[in-house]
Amino acid sequence: MKIACLAGDGIGPEIMAEALKVLDALGLPIEVAHADVGGTAYKKHGHPLPPETLELCKASDAVLFGAVGDPSCDNLERHLRPEQAILGLRQALTLFANLRPATMFPGLEDLSALRPEVAREIDLLIVRELNGDVYFGEKAIRTLEDGRRQGFDFMSYAEDEVRRIAHVAFRAAQGRNKRLCSVDKANVLETSQLWRDVVIEVSAEYPDVALSHMYVDNAAMQLVRNPGQFDVVVTGNLFGDILSDQASMCVGSIGLLASASLGEDQTQYGTRGLYEPIHGSAPDIAGQGKANPMAMILSLAMLLRHSLGLEAEAARVEAAVAKALEDGVKGADLGGTAGTSELGDAVLARL
Ligand code: IPM
Ligand code: MG
């Protein structure tokens, strides 16, 4: 088994080191190859996603990804900015299905931005489409005839793009509590109307799953009012980006949420995918040993499960993280004092 390890920028290398400690401790026959990505790669190779990095990812069973983003690169042309590396990988590897689970960890109810009795009920999975929408449509800042500048981003979904993510979401719901909520803005957007029509068509193949629909503004409200009502949520790229950050704060910290980005490509062991925390590179705390590595470690667990078929090991890692949190081991993001390596060691001790 071979994984590509792209630590990236900011806190990426620090949290990656903790995930690799955990991987080492499992003693699995996995070859790990490292490559540059993001601002780090731009500074060394002149591009945030150098061809050799992409080649390594294509030749691996899975990609373990830290974070990208570097304020010193914010004024570069858009195609050279660090964020383009992750967008480029999602596109080049056709990683269209982004799974973002948000579950309350026992013992953290008081740290949620929500009341504990509301937060306790959170156990949901956001299935975010990752290859379409305004993210990848035609975009530019142009000058109109009257001299005004205008920015635009073309929003679209083709029916096959909606269908394939709908299937992923329905299957995920079958494996959970058999409820699927499709989030859109069909009262205003034609893109959303097609989304909704296609999700309803696909639902005919999943009579055991209860399908509901919700407008995205209402979903944002319901997510803080009563998050326990959600089982699986399926939505487009932009809405999923926003709702998944919101869900993380409901759980307590963005430092706790992992994600898997999956395509259709099957390897010998599972589905080829990319695994990353949903948080960014946090340049403000980079290099200080303060970052919470839990989301990174939980991303490794998702990698073991989905790409390498190692369910038992994945569950073991997740249990060790949950136990560390339950035992009160907390970093600064959760009001505690433990540093990055201390948090990693706490997980190791409970493996
Ligand atoms: C995420 C991030 C990315 C996104 C950025 C870094 C391009 O916010 O993975 O949620 O918008 O998809
Ligand atoms: Mg985001």
PDB file of N, CA and C and ligand atoms in Angstrom, residues 68 83 86-87 90 98 100 128 130 135 237 241 244-245 276-278, ligand 1:
ATOM      1  N   VAL A  68      -3.288  24.039   2.923  1.00  0.00           N
ATOM      2  CA  VAL A  68      -2.584  25.024   2.100  1.00  0.00           C
ATOM      3  C   VAL A  68      -3.152  26.400   2.348  1.00  0.00           C
ATOM      4  N   GLU A  83      -4.264  27.785  -2.703  1.00  0.00           N
ATOM      5  CA  GLU A  83      -5.573  27.104  -2.724  1.00  0.00           C
ATOM      6  C   GLU A  83      -5.796  26.351  -4.036  1.00  0.00           C
ATOM      7  N   ILE A  86      -5.235  22.458  -3.975  1.00  0.00           N
ATOM      8  CA  ILE A  86      -6.272  21.520  -3.535  1.00  0.00           C
ATOM      9  C   ILE A  86      -7.383  21.447  -4.577  1.00  0.00           C
ATOM     10  N   LEU A  87      -7.723  22.596  -5.168  1.00  0.00           N
ATOM     11  CA  LEU A  87      -8.753  22.577  -6.214  1.00  0.00           C
ATOM     12  C   LEU A  87      -8.260  21.773  -7.418  1.00  0.00           C
ATOM     13  N   ARG A  90      -8.438  18.023  -6.623  1.00  0.00           N
ATOM     14  CA  ARG A  90      -9.819  17.538  -6.656  1.00  0.00           C
ATOM     15  C   ARG A  90     -10.262  17.320  -8.096  1.00  0.00           C
ATOM     16  N   ASN A  98     -17.234  14.634  -1.407  1.00  0.00           N
ATOM     17  CA  ASN A  98     -16.550  15.064  -0.198  1.00  0.00           C
ATOM     18  C   ASN A  98     -17.406  14.669   1.021  1.00  0.00           C
ATOM     19  N   ARG A 100     -17.943  14.837   4.911  1.00  0.00           N
ATOM     20  CA  ARG A 100     -17.545  15.619   6.078  1.00  0.00           C
ATOM     21  C   ARG A 100     -18.428  15.256   7.274  1.00  0.00           C
ATOM     22  N   ARG A 128     -20.686  16.662   0.298  1.00  0.00           N
ATOM     23  CA  ARG A 128     -20.549  17.881  -0.501  1.00  0.00           C
ATOM     24  C   ARG A 128     -20.020  17.532  -1.890  1.00  0.00           C
ATOM     25  N   LEU A 130     -17.929  18.178  -5.145  1.00  0.00           N
ATOM     26  CA  LEU A 130     -16.622  18.836  -5.082  1.00  0.00           C
ATOM     27  C   LEU A 130     -16.006  19.186  -6.443  1.00  0.00           C
ATOM     28  N   TYR A 135     -17.410  26.950  -8.241  1.00  0.00           N
ATOM     29  CA  TYR A 135     -15.982  26.738  -8.039  1.00  0.00           C
ATOM     30  C   TYR A 135     -15.238  26.565  -9.357  1.00  0.00           C
ATOM     31  N   ASN A 237     -21.225  22.316  -4.082  1.00  0.00           N
ATOM     32  CA  ASN A 237     -19.871  22.669  -3.656  1.00  0.00           C
ATOM     33  C   ASN A 237     -19.846  23.893  -2.738  1.00  0.00           C
ATOM     34  N   ASP A 241     -19.391  23.902   1.373  1.00  0.00           N
ATOM     35  CA  ASP A 241     -18.220  24.564   1.968  1.00  0.00           C
ATOM     36  C   ASP A 241     -18.644  25.345   3.204  1.00  0.00           C
ATOM     37  N   SER A 244     -20.359  23.124   6.149  1.00  0.00           N
ATOM     38  CA  SER A 244     -19.453  22.231   6.891  1.00  0.00           C
ATOM     39  C   SER A 244     -18.602  23.005   7.895  1.00  0.00           C
ATOM     40  N   ASP A 245     -18.232  24.235   7.583  1.00  0.00           N
ATOM     41  CA  ASP A 245     -17.545  25.052   8.597  1.00  0.00           C
ATOM     42  C   ASP A 245     -18.489  25.334   9.765  1.00  0.00           C
ATOM     43  N   GLU A 276      -8.195  15.138   4.302  1.00  0.00           N
ATOM     44  CA  GLU A 276      -7.660  16.383   4.869  1.00  0.00           C
ATOM     45  C   GLU A 276      -8.577  16.882   5.971  1.00  0.00           C
ATOM     46  N   PRO A 277      -8.003  17.601   6.923  1.00  0.00           N
ATOM     47  CA  PRO A 277      -8.848  18.282   7.900  1.00  0.00           C
ATOM     48  C   PRO A 277      -9.669  19.333   7.158  1.00  0.00           C
ATOM     49  N   ILE A 278     -10.826  19.718   7.699  1.00  0.00           N
ATOM     50  CA  ILE A 278     -11.590  20.746   6.965  1.00  0.00           C
ATOM     51  C   ILE A 278     -11.066  22.149   7.270  1.00  0.00           C
TER      52      ILE A 278
HETATM   53  C1  IPM B   1     -12.408  23.611   2.080  1.00  0.00           C
HETATM   54  C2  IPM B   1     -11.656  24.893   1.831  1.00  0.00           C
HETATM   55  C3  IPM B   1     -11.376  25.008   0.341  1.00  0.00           C
HETATM   56  C4  IPM B   1     -12.701  25.086  -0.367  1.00  0.00           C
HETATM   57  C5  IPM B   1     -10.454  26.180  -0.064  1.00  0.00           C
HETATM   58  C6  IPM B   1      -9.141  26.133   0.656  1.00  0.00           C
HETATM   59  C7  IPM B   1     -10.246  26.242  -1.545  1.00  0.00           C
HETATM   60  O1  IPM B   1     -12.351  25.969   2.338  1.00  0.00           O
HETATM   61  O2  IPM B   1     -11.893  22.536   1.741  1.00  0.00           O
HETATM   62  O3  IPM B   1     -13.511  23.679   2.615  1.00  0.00           O
HETATM   63  O4  IPM B   1     -13.288  26.166  -0.496  1.00  0.00           O
HETATM   64  O5  IPM B   1     -13.195  24.036  -0.804  1.00  0.00           O
END
